[in-house]
């Protein structure tokens, strides 16, 4: 079993004890620096990171591989990668980049195939001069999303 396979197996075992926590990324450099990025349905706290770190660290042999380990939660402003993250963030604002445009809108729904965004915009009136506020709604399949990031509003 390769070093990466060992780490992945230990990580899988550790996360099976915490079903509300899920893996976003696992990277291992040539000099055995392990970086684990986690997210959770209700967020990730420090204890979650410590628990996962201990499971990996206590079950790897430092005599065999001198490794460095970093376990962290996904950061604010990090792109969403998994459908589970979209579902977790329903009700929050996203900045979504597609092949055609970038949309800032509220994520009002998400399922296994698509997300649904809603936002207000000013458009020219259909009759007469001036503009009117219009509510827009868009169903967007995951396949059309290049990048989506949760935006933080401080108002």
PDB file of C-alpha atoms in Angstrom:
ATOM      1  CA  UNK A   1       0.000   0.000   0.000  1.00  0.00           C
ATOM      2  CA  UNK A   2       1.400   3.390  -0.980  1.00  0.00           C
ATOM      3  CA  UNK A   3       1.781   6.223   1.513  1.00  0.00           C
ATOM      4  CA  UNK A   4      -1.095   8.116  -0.133  1.00  0.00           C
ATOM      5  CA  UNK A   5      -3.343   5.055   0.089  1.00  0.00           C
ATOM      6  CA  UNK A   6      -2.475   4.659   3.785  1.00  0.00           C
ATOM      7  CA  UNK A   7      -3.357   8.291   4.512  1.00  0.00           C
ATOM      8  CA  UNK A   8      -6.584   8.111   2.468  1.00  0.00           C
ATOM      9  CA  UNK A   9      -7.672   4.944   4.311  1.00  0.00           C
ATOM     10  CA  UNK A  10      -6.978   6.480   7.726  1.00  0.00           C
ATOM     11  CA  UNK A  11      -8.808   9.638   6.691  1.00  0.00           C
ATOM     12  CA  UNK A  12     -11.802   7.634   5.512  1.00  0.00           C
ATOM     13  CA  UNK A  13     -11.884   5.735   8.821  1.00  0.00           C
ATOM     14  CA  UNK A  14     -11.648   8.954  10.818  1.00  0.00           C
ATOM     15  CA  UNK A  15     -14.390  10.674   8.858  1.00  0.00           C
ATOM     16  CA  UNK A  16     -16.691   7.646   9.195  1.00  0.00           C
ATOM     17  CA  UNK A  17     -16.857   8.468  12.914  1.00  0.00           C
ATOM     18  CA  UNK A  18     -18.045  12.015  12.076  1.00  0.00           C
ATOM     19  CA  UNK A  19     -20.609  11.699   9.238  1.00  0.00           C
ATOM     20  CA  UNK A  20     -21.390  15.442   9.342  1.00  0.00           C
ATOM     21  CA  UNK A  21     -17.766  16.224   8.350  1.00  0.00           C
ATOM     22  CA  UNK A  22     -16.552  15.586   4.798  1.00  0.00           C
ATOM     23  CA  UNK A  23     -13.319  15.769   2.835  1.00  0.00           C
ATOM     24  CA  UNK A  24     -12.793  18.623   0.397  1.00  0.00           C
ATOM     25  CA  UNK A  25      -9.178  17.964  -0.543  1.00  0.00           C
ATOM     26  CA  UNK A  26      -6.236  15.728   0.300  1.00  0.00           C
ATOM     27  CA  UNK A  27      -2.824  16.581  -1.070  1.00  0.00           C
ATOM     28  CA  UNK A  28       0.518  14.969  -0.331  1.00  0.00           C
ATOM     29  CA  UNK A  29       3.715  16.525  -1.625  1.00  0.00           C
ATOM     30  CA  UNK A  30       6.874  14.663  -2.645  1.00  0.00           C
ATOM     31  CA  UNK A  31       8.447  15.444   0.736  1.00  0.00           C
ATOM     32  CA  UNK A  32       5.428  13.933   2.572  1.00  0.00           C
ATOM     33  CA  UNK A  33       3.641  17.123   3.539  1.00  0.00           C
ATOM     34  CA  UNK A  34       0.016  16.070   4.036  1.00  0.00           C
ATOM     35  CA  UNK A  35      -2.659  18.760   3.708  1.00  0.00           C
ATOM     36  CA  UNK A  36      -6.246  17.793   4.544  1.00  0.00           C
ATOM     37  CA  UNK A  37      -9.079  20.272   3.945  1.00  0.00           C
ATOM     38  CA  UNK A  38     -12.441  19.545   5.573  1.00  0.00           C
ATOM     39  CA  UNK A  39     -15.939  20.985   5.561  1.00  0.00           C
ATOM     40  CA  UNK A  40     -19.055  20.070   7.494  1.00  0.00           C
ATOM     41  CA  UNK A  41     -22.795  20.303   7.207  1.00  0.00           C
ATOM     42  CA  UNK A  42     -22.734  22.629  10.225  1.00  0.00           C
ATOM     43  CA  UNK A  43     -19.156  23.824   9.785  1.00  0.00           C
ATOM     44  CA  UNK A  44     -15.899  22.419  11.156  1.00  0.00           C
ATOM     45  CA  UNK A  45     -14.555  23.289  14.575  1.00  0.00           C
ATOM     46  CA  UNK A  46     -11.057  23.022  15.995  1.00  0.00           C
ATOM     47  CA  UNK A  47     -11.809  19.753  17.793  1.00  0.00           C
ATOM     48  CA  UNK A  48     -12.896  18.137  14.504  1.00  0.00           C
ATOM     49  CA  UNK A  49      -9.525  19.047  12.965  1.00  0.00           C
ATOM     50  CA  UNK A  50      -7.644  17.774  16.035  1.00  0.00           C
ATOM     51  CA  UNK A  51      -9.538  14.457  16.005  1.00  0.00           C
ATOM     52  CA  UNK A  52      -8.839  13.821  12.316  1.00  0.00           C
ATOM     53  CA  UNK A  53      -5.209  14.866  12.744  1.00  0.00           C
ATOM     54  CA  UNK A  54      -4.725  12.424  15.637  1.00  0.00           C
ATOM     55  CA  UNK A  55      -6.242   9.521  13.714  1.00  0.00           C
ATOM     56  CA  UNK A  56      -3.782  10.049  10.868  1.00  0.00           C
ATOM     57  CA  UNK A  57      -0.735  10.913  12.962  1.00  0.00           C
ATOM     58  CA  UNK A  58      -1.147   8.096  15.501  1.00  0.00           C
ATOM     59  CA  UNK A  59      -1.431   5.444  12.803  1.00  0.00           C
ATOM     60  CA  UNK A  60       1.494   6.363  10.550  1.00  0.00           C
ATOM     61  CA  UNK A  61       5.070   5.335  11.242  1.00  0.00           C
ATOM     62  CA  UNK A  62       7.449   8.310  11.347  1.00  0.00           C
ATOM     63  CA  UNK A  63      10.373   5.888  11.026  1.00  0.00           C
ATOM     64  CA  UNK A  64       9.066   4.843   7.621  1.00  0.00           C
ATOM     65  CA  UNK A  65       8.090   8.320   6.377  1.00  0.00           C
ATOM     66  CA  UNK A  66       9.029  11.609   8.017  1.00  0.00           C
ATOM     67  CA  UNK A  67       5.804  13.493   7.316  1.00  0.00           C
ATOM     68  CA  UNK A  68       4.289  16.868   8.096  1.00  0.00           C
ATOM     69  CA  UNK A  69       0.526  17.054   8.671  1.00  0.00           C
ATOM     70  CA  UNK A  70      -1.886  19.977   8.332  1.00  0.00           C
ATOM     71  CA  UNK A  71      -5.643  19.534   8.876  1.00  0.00           C
ATOM     72  CA  UNK A  72      -7.849  22.595   8.360  1.00  0.00           C
ATOM     73  CA  UNK A  73     -11.370  23.658   7.529  1.00  0.00           C
ATOM     74  CA  UNK A  74     -12.178  25.140   4.158  1.00  0.00           C
ATOM     75  CA  UNK A  75     -11.676  28.903   4.216  1.00  0.00           C
ATOM     76  CA  UNK A  76     -14.133  31.697   3.622  1.00  0.00           C
ATOM     77  CA  UNK A  77     -13.914  32.635  -0.027  1.00  0.00           C
ATOM     78  CA  UNK A  78     -12.805  29.169  -1.130  1.00  0.00           C
ATOM     79  CA  UNK A  79     -14.641  27.885  -4.203  1.00  0.00           C
ATOM     80  CA  UNK A  80     -17.368  25.320  -3.589  1.00  0.00           C
ATOM     81  CA  UNK A  81     -16.328  21.912  -4.918  1.00  0.00           C
ATOM     82  CA  UNK A  82     -18.985  19.416  -3.819  1.00  0.00           C
ATOM     83  CA  UNK A  83     -22.759  19.301  -4.245  1.00  0.00           C
ATOM     84  CA  UNK A  84     -22.976  18.814  -0.481  1.00  0.00           C
ATOM     85  CA  UNK A  85     -21.405  22.264  -0.025  1.00  0.00           C
ATOM     86  CA  UNK A  86     -24.043  23.889  -2.220  1.00  0.00           C
ATOM     87  CA  UNK A  87     -26.832  22.209  -0.238  1.00  0.00           C
ATOM     88  CA  UNK A  88     -25.208  23.355   3.019  1.00  0.00           C
ATOM     89  CA  UNK A  89     -25.126  26.970   1.775  1.00  0.00           C
ATOM     90  CA  UNK A  90     -28.781  27.328   0.715  1.00  0.00           C
ATOM     91  CA  UNK A  91     -29.944  30.790   1.800  1.00  0.00           C
ATOM     92  CA  UNK A  92     -26.522  32.401   1.397  1.00  0.00           C
ATOM     93  CA  UNK A  93     -25.264  34.631  -1.403  1.00  0.00           C
ATOM     94  CA  UNK A  94     -22.958  33.188  -4.050  1.00  0.00           C
ATOM     95  CA  UNK A  95     -20.827  34.621  -6.804  1.00  0.00           C
ATOM     96  CA  UNK A  96     -21.183  32.099  -9.622  1.00  0.00           C
ATOM     97  CA  UNK A  97     -19.022  32.154 -12.731  1.00  0.00           C
ATOM     98  CA  UNK A  98     -20.314  30.352 -15.830  1.00  0.00           C
ATOM     99  CA  UNK A  99     -18.933  30.272 -19.358  1.00  0.00           C
ATOM    100  CA  UNK A 100     -21.157  33.241 -20.268  1.00  0.00           C
ATOM    101  CA  UNK A 101     -21.415  35.454 -17.182  1.00  0.00           C
ATOM    102  CA  UNK A 102     -20.804  36.021 -13.487  1.00  0.00           C
ATOM    103  CA  UNK A 103     -23.898  36.190 -11.301  1.00  0.00           C
ATOM    104  CA  UNK A 104     -24.157  37.353  -7.693  1.00  0.00           C
ATOM    105  CA  UNK A 105     -27.338  35.931  -6.244  1.00  0.00           C
ATOM    106  CA  UNK A 106     -28.966  34.073  -3.370  1.00  0.00           C
ATOM    107  CA  UNK A 107     -28.778  30.301  -3.524  1.00  0.00           C
ATOM    108  CA  UNK A 108     -32.400  29.324  -2.918  1.00  0.00           C
ATOM    109  CA  UNK A 109     -32.191  25.608  -3.740  1.00  0.00           C
ATOM    110  CA  UNK A 110     -29.703  22.881  -4.595  1.00  0.00           C
ATOM    111  CA  UNK A 111     -30.056  19.195  -5.369  1.00  0.00           C
ATOM    112  CA  UNK A 112     -27.998  16.485  -7.074  1.00  0.00           C
ATOM    113  CA  UNK A 113     -28.374  17.990 -10.590  1.00  0.00           C
ATOM    114  CA  UNK A 114     -28.590  21.771 -10.264  1.00  0.00           C
ATOM    115  CA  UNK A 115     -28.704  24.907  -8.160  1.00  0.00           C
ATOM    116  CA  UNK A 116     -31.372  27.621  -8.209  1.00  0.00           C
ATOM    117  CA  UNK A 117     -30.334  31.272  -7.885  1.00  0.00           C
ATOM    118  CA  UNK A 118     -32.529  34.317  -7.227  1.00  0.00           C
ATOM    119  CA  UNK A 119     -31.642  38.019  -7.437  1.00  0.00           C
ATOM    120  CA  UNK A 120     -33.081  41.477  -8.079  1.00  0.00           C
ATOM    121  CA  UNK A 121     -31.949  43.578 -11.030  1.00  0.00           C
ATOM    122  CA  UNK A 122     -32.856  46.853 -12.731  1.00  0.00           C
ATOM    123  CA  UNK A 123     -34.039  46.520 -16.327  1.00  0.00           C
ATOM    124  CA  UNK A 124     -35.575  48.900 -18.856  1.00  0.00           C
ATOM    125  CA  UNK A 125     -39.380  49.070 -18.582  1.00  0.00           C
ATOM    126  CA  UNK A 126     -41.290  47.084 -21.188  1.00  0.00           C
ATOM    127  CA  UNK A 127     -43.508  50.092 -21.801  1.00  0.00           C
ATOM    128  CA  UNK A 128     -42.310  53.676 -21.404  1.00  0.00           C
ATOM    129  CA  UNK A 129     -39.029  55.142 -20.263  1.00  0.00           C
ATOM    130  CA  UNK A 130     -36.957  54.358 -17.226  1.00  0.00           C
ATOM    131  CA  UNK A 131     -36.106  51.179 -15.376  1.00  0.00           C
ATOM    132  CA  UNK A 132     -37.941  48.843 -13.073  1.00  0.00           C
ATOM    133  CA  UNK A 133     -36.755  46.340 -10.471  1.00  0.00           C
ATOM    134  CA  UNK A 134     -37.254  42.767 -11.622  1.00  0.00           C
ATOM    135  CA  UNK A 135     -36.788  39.535  -9.676  1.00  0.00           C
ATOM    136  CA  UNK A 136     -34.773  36.965 -11.625  1.00  0.00           C
ATOM    137  CA  UNK A 137     -34.512  33.229 -11.033  1.00  0.00           C
ATOM    138  CA  UNK A 138     -32.128  30.826 -12.724  1.00  0.00           C
ATOM    139  CA  UNK A 139     -31.757  27.047 -12.589  1.00  0.00           C
ATOM    140  CA  UNK A 140     -28.136  26.206 -13.280  1.00  0.00           C
ATOM    141  CA  UNK A 141     -26.793  22.662 -13.796  1.00  0.00           C
ATOM    142  CA  UNK A 142     -23.511  21.943 -11.997  1.00  0.00           C
ATOM    143  CA  UNK A 143     -21.907  21.215 -15.378  1.00  0.00           C
ATOM    144  CA  UNK A 144     -22.249  24.906 -16.335  1.00  0.00           C
ATOM    145  CA  UNK A 145     -20.609  26.240 -13.161  1.00  0.00           C
ATOM    146  CA  UNK A 146     -16.946  27.126 -13.559  1.00  0.00           C
ATOM    147  CA  UNK A 147     -16.575  28.512 -10.033  1.00  0.00           C
ATOM    148  CA  UNK A 148     -18.880  29.407  -7.152  1.00  0.00           C
ATOM    149  CA  UNK A 149     -17.862  31.230  -3.975  1.00  0.00           C
ATOM    150  CA  UNK A 150     -19.954  32.192  -0.958  1.00  0.00           C
ATOM    151  CA  UNK A 151     -19.959  35.964  -0.565  1.00  0.00           C
ATOM    152  CA  UNK A 152     -20.051  37.605   2.832  1.00  0.00           C
ATOM    153  CA  UNK A 153     -22.285  40.630   3.342  1.00  0.00           C
ATOM    154  CA  UNK A 154     -21.432  42.874   6.296  1.00  0.00           C
ATOM    155  CA  UNK A 155     -24.631  44.971   6.235  1.00  0.00           C
TER     156      UNK A 155
END
